[in-house]
Amino acid sequence: MTKRVLIVDDSLAARMIIRQYLEIVGCAGAEFTEAKHGGEALEALKQHPYDLIVTDMNMPVMDGYQFIRRLKASPKFNTIPVIIISSAANKDNRETFMKYGANFVVSKPISPATLNKAVKETRVFED
């Protein structure tokens, strides 16, 4: 069964890089959907189920905090693993991100190796 990944970032370049890195680390067979902010991501979730969400935190319209709060408040979506990619991923912020419901936090700039570690820990792509 094809896995679905939702990539949420206001930067087109960042979304492209995240997608390329996900394909490099073993998610090449996945179906990817991209959203520019949390509001678009919530709309995408209404259309299709997703197996993994990779999101930025600093976005216009609806930031990552609001998005994750709404996601985790929904019984329909609260079990979807969330990987946060953030330039503000210091120790205090990591704890805050985890408190909001993130499963993993990856610091920017990202590399395929750090993203691979987070994806493997979600166990979404295990057979």
PDB file of C-alpha atoms in Angstrom:
ATOM      1  CA  MET A   1       0.000   0.000   0.000  1.00  0.00           C
ATOM      2  CA  THR A   2       1.343   3.423  -0.942  1.00  0.00           C
ATOM      3  CA  LYS A   3       2.295   5.627   1.993  1.00  0.00           C
ATOM      4  CA  ARG A   4       1.228   9.261   2.038  1.00  0.00           C
ATOM      5  CA  VAL A   5       3.446  12.062   3.341  1.00  0.00           C
ATOM      6  CA  LEU A   6       2.281  15.627   3.972  1.00  0.00           C
ATOM      7  CA  ILE A   7       5.035  18.282   3.787  1.00  0.00           C
ATOM      8  CA  VAL A   8       4.115  21.638   5.348  1.00  0.00           C
ATOM      9  CA  ASP A   9       6.389  24.659   4.841  1.00  0.00           C
ATOM     10  CA  ASP A  10       5.822  28.162   3.503  1.00  0.00           C
ATOM     11  CA  SER A  11       9.031  27.973   1.461  1.00  0.00           C
ATOM     12  CA  LEU A  12       8.761  26.228  -1.906  1.00  0.00           C
ATOM     13  CA  ALA A  13      12.520  25.597  -1.871  1.00  0.00           C
ATOM     14  CA  ALA A  14      12.317  23.983   1.579  1.00  0.00           C
ATOM     15  CA  ARG A  15       9.426  21.748   0.492  1.00  0.00           C
ATOM     16  CA  MET A  16      11.404  20.644  -2.561  1.00  0.00           C
ATOM     17  CA  ILE A  17      14.496  19.850  -0.488  1.00  0.00           C
ATOM     18  CA  ILE A  18      12.483  17.957   2.129  1.00  0.00           C
ATOM     19  CA  ARG A  19      10.799  15.910  -0.584  1.00  0.00           C
ATOM     20  CA  GLN A  20      14.115  15.127  -2.299  1.00  0.00           C
ATOM     21  CA  TYR A  21      15.674  14.078   1.001  1.00  0.00           C
ATOM     22  CA  LEU A  22      12.663  11.904   1.851  1.00  0.00           C
ATOM     23  CA  GLU A  23      13.010  10.193  -1.518  1.00  0.00           C
ATOM     24  CA  ILE A  24      16.740   9.670  -0.885  1.00  0.00           C
ATOM     25  CA  VAL A  25      16.162   8.078   2.533  1.00  0.00           C
ATOM     26  CA  GLY A  26      13.714   5.444   1.371  1.00  0.00           C
ATOM     27  CA  CYS A  27      10.367   7.169   0.926  1.00  0.00           C
ATOM     28  CA  ALA A  28      10.625   7.194  -2.871  1.00  0.00           C
ATOM     29  CA  GLY A  29       7.477   5.127  -3.336  1.00  0.00           C
ATOM     30  CA  ALA A  30       5.404   7.493  -1.212  1.00  0.00           C
ATOM     31  CA  GLU A  31       2.773   9.898  -2.437  1.00  0.00           C
ATOM     32  CA  PHE A  32       3.675  13.443  -1.402  1.00  0.00           C
ATOM     33  CA  THR A  33       1.342  16.359  -0.803  1.00  0.00           C
ATOM     34  CA  GLU A  34       2.614  19.850  -0.049  1.00  0.00           C
ATOM     35  CA  ALA A  35       0.993  22.656   1.935  1.00  0.00           C
ATOM     36  CA  LYS A  36       2.179  26.245   2.504  1.00  0.00           C
ATOM     37  CA  HIS A  37       0.826  26.536   6.063  1.00  0.00           C
ATOM     38  CA  GLY A  38      -1.168  24.705   8.705  1.00  0.00           C
ATOM     39  CA  GLY A  39      -4.522  25.757   7.275  1.00  0.00           C
ATOM     40  CA  GLU A  40      -3.733  24.187   3.912  1.00  0.00           C
ATOM     41  CA  ALA A  41      -2.433  21.106   5.708  1.00  0.00           C
ATOM     42  CA  LEU A  42      -5.692  20.684   7.636  1.00  0.00           C
ATOM     43  CA  GLU A  43      -7.615  20.957   4.355  1.00  0.00           C
ATOM     44  CA  ALA A  44      -5.366  18.289   2.814  1.00  0.00           C
ATOM     45  CA  LEU A  45      -6.030  16.023   5.802  1.00  0.00           C
ATOM     46  CA  LYS A  46      -9.762  16.268   5.116  1.00  0.00           C
ATOM     47  CA  GLN A  47      -9.164  14.954   1.581  1.00  0.00           C
ATOM     48  CA  HIS A  48      -6.812  12.013   2.253  1.00  0.00           C
ATOM     49  CA  PRO A  49      -5.334  10.037   5.126  1.00  0.00           C
ATOM     50  CA  TYR A  50      -1.609  10.562   5.724  1.00  0.00           C
ATOM     51  CA  ASP A  51       0.979   8.272   7.275  1.00  0.00           C
ATOM     52  CA  LEU A  52       3.548  10.961   8.113  1.00  0.00           C
ATOM     53  CA  ILE A  53       3.638  14.747   8.441  1.00  0.00           C
ATOM     54  CA  VAL A  54       6.821  16.804   8.105  1.00  0.00           C
ATOM     55  CA  THR A  55       6.282  20.432   9.090  1.00  0.00           C
ATOM     56  CA  ASP A  56       8.034  23.716   9.680  1.00  0.00           C
ATOM     57  CA  MET A  57       6.989  25.798  12.694  1.00  0.00           C
ATOM     58  CA  ASN A  58       7.312  29.390  11.454  1.00  0.00           C
ATOM     59  CA  MET A  59       4.683  29.893   8.752  1.00  0.00           C
ATOM     60  CA  PRO A  60       2.103  32.567   7.930  1.00  0.00           C
ATOM     61  CA  VAL A  61      -1.669  32.111   8.248  1.00  0.00           C
ATOM     62  CA  MET A  62      -1.418  29.124  10.613  1.00  0.00           C
ATOM     63  CA  ASP A  63       1.946  28.351  12.180  1.00  0.00           C
ATOM     64  CA  GLY A  64       3.207  24.937  13.172  1.00  0.00           C
ATOM     65  CA  TYR A  65       2.142  25.311  16.803  1.00  0.00           C
ATOM     66  CA  GLN A  66      -1.490  25.969  15.876  1.00  0.00           C
ATOM     67  CA  PHE A  67      -1.421  23.228  13.257  1.00  0.00           C
ATOM     68  CA  ILE A  68      -0.023  20.592  15.604  1.00  0.00           C
ATOM     69  CA  ARG A  69      -2.436  21.580  18.394  1.00  0.00           C
ATOM     70  CA  ARG A  70      -5.397  21.103  16.061  1.00  0.00           C
ATOM     71  CA  LEU A  71      -3.961  17.914  14.615  1.00  0.00           C
ATOM     72  CA  LYS A  72      -3.351  16.323  18.004  1.00  0.00           C
ATOM     73  CA  ALA A  73      -6.768  17.438  19.317  1.00  0.00           C
ATOM     74  CA  SER A  74      -8.479  15.388  16.606  1.00  0.00           C
ATOM     75  CA  PRO A  75      -9.067  11.687  17.316  1.00  0.00           C
ATOM     76  CA  LYS A  76      -8.963  11.137  13.553  1.00  0.00           C
ATOM     77  CA  PHE A  77      -5.461  12.596  13.127  1.00  0.00           C
ATOM     78  CA  ASN A  78      -3.729  12.487  16.519  1.00  0.00           C
ATOM     79  CA  THR A  79      -1.841   9.262  15.831  1.00  0.00           C
ATOM     80  CA  ILE A  80      -0.101  10.512  12.678  1.00  0.00           C
ATOM     81  CA  PRO A  81       3.635  10.863  13.395  1.00  0.00           C
ATOM     82  CA  VAL A  82       4.904  14.444  13.092  1.00  0.00           C
ATOM     83  CA  ILE A  83       8.480  15.452  12.306  1.00  0.00           C
ATOM     84  CA  ILE A  84       9.239  19.119  12.914  1.00  0.00           C
ATOM     85  CA  ILE A  85      11.997  20.787  10.940  1.00  0.00           C
ATOM     86  CA  SER A  86      12.987  24.085  12.536  1.00  0.00           C
ATOM     87  CA  SER A  87      15.803  26.597  12.683  1.00  0.00           C
ATOM     88  CA  ALA A  88      14.740  27.242  16.291  1.00  0.00           C
ATOM     89  CA  ALA A  89      15.331  23.683  17.483  1.00  0.00           C
ATOM     90  CA  ASN A  90      17.340  24.478  20.607  1.00  0.00           C
ATOM     91  CA  LYS A  91      16.861  22.375  23.760  1.00  0.00           C
ATOM     92  CA  ASP A  92      14.033  24.483  25.206  1.00  0.00           C
ATOM     93  CA  ASN A  93      12.167  24.664  21.916  1.00  0.00           C
ATOM     94  CA  ARG A  94      12.602  20.929  21.327  1.00  0.00           C
ATOM     95  CA  GLU A  95      10.865  20.263  24.641  1.00  0.00           C
ATOM     96  CA  THR A  96       8.074  22.676  23.689  1.00  0.00           C
ATOM     97  CA  PHE A  97       7.677  21.060  20.260  1.00  0.00           C
ATOM     98  CA  MET A  98       7.438  17.620  21.872  1.00  0.00           C
ATOM     99  CA  LYS A  99       4.910  18.921  24.393  1.00  0.00           C
ATOM    100  CA  TYR A 100       2.745  20.145  21.528  1.00  0.00           C
ATOM    101  CA  GLY A 101       2.780  16.660  20.016  1.00  0.00           C
ATOM    102  CA  ALA A 102       5.779  16.373  17.727  1.00  0.00           C
ATOM    103  CA  ASN A 103       7.327  12.930  17.564  1.00  0.00           C
ATOM    104  CA  PHE A 104      10.710  14.119  16.320  1.00  0.00           C
ATOM    105  CA  VAL A 105      12.512  17.430  15.855  1.00  0.00           C
ATOM    106  CA  VAL A 106      15.156  18.007  13.184  1.00  0.00           C
ATOM    107  CA  SER A 107      17.284  21.165  13.186  1.00  0.00           C
ATOM    108  CA  LYS A 108      17.747  23.278  10.072  1.00  0.00           C
ATOM    109  CA  PRO A 109      19.736  23.060   7.951  1.00  0.00           C
ATOM    110  CA  ILE A 110      18.666  19.458   7.468  1.00  0.00           C
ATOM    111  CA  SER A 111      20.646  16.639   5.942  1.00  0.00           C
ATOM    112  CA  PRO A 112      19.472  13.337   4.514  1.00  0.00           C
ATOM    113  CA  ALA A 113      21.107  11.561   7.475  1.00  0.00           C
ATOM    114  CA  THR A 114      19.220  13.504  10.161  1.00  0.00           C
ATOM    115  CA  LEU A 115      15.935  13.225   8.292  1.00  0.00           C
ATOM    116  CA  ASN A 116      16.556   9.511   7.739  1.00  0.00           C
ATOM    117  CA  LYS A 117      17.004   8.972  11.476  1.00  0.00           C
ATOM    118  CA  ALA A 118      13.701  10.693  12.255  1.00  0.00           C
ATOM    119  CA  VAL A 119      11.825   8.832   9.506  1.00  0.00           C
ATOM    120  CA  LYS A 120      13.207   5.473  10.665  1.00  0.00           C
ATOM    121  CA  GLU A 121      12.110   6.177  14.224  1.00  0.00           C
ATOM    122  CA  THR A 122       8.528   6.760  13.056  1.00  0.00           C
ATOM    123  CA  ARG A 123       8.523   3.202  11.655  1.00  0.00           C
ATOM    124  CA  VAL A 124       6.086   4.357   8.968  1.00  0.00           C
ATOM    125  CA  PHE A 125       8.119   2.865   6.124  1.00  0.00           C
ATOM    126  CA  GLU A 126       8.939  -0.490   7.704  1.00  0.00           C
ATOM    127  CA  ASP A 127       7.624  -3.525   5.884  1.00  0.00           C
TER     128      ASP A 127
END
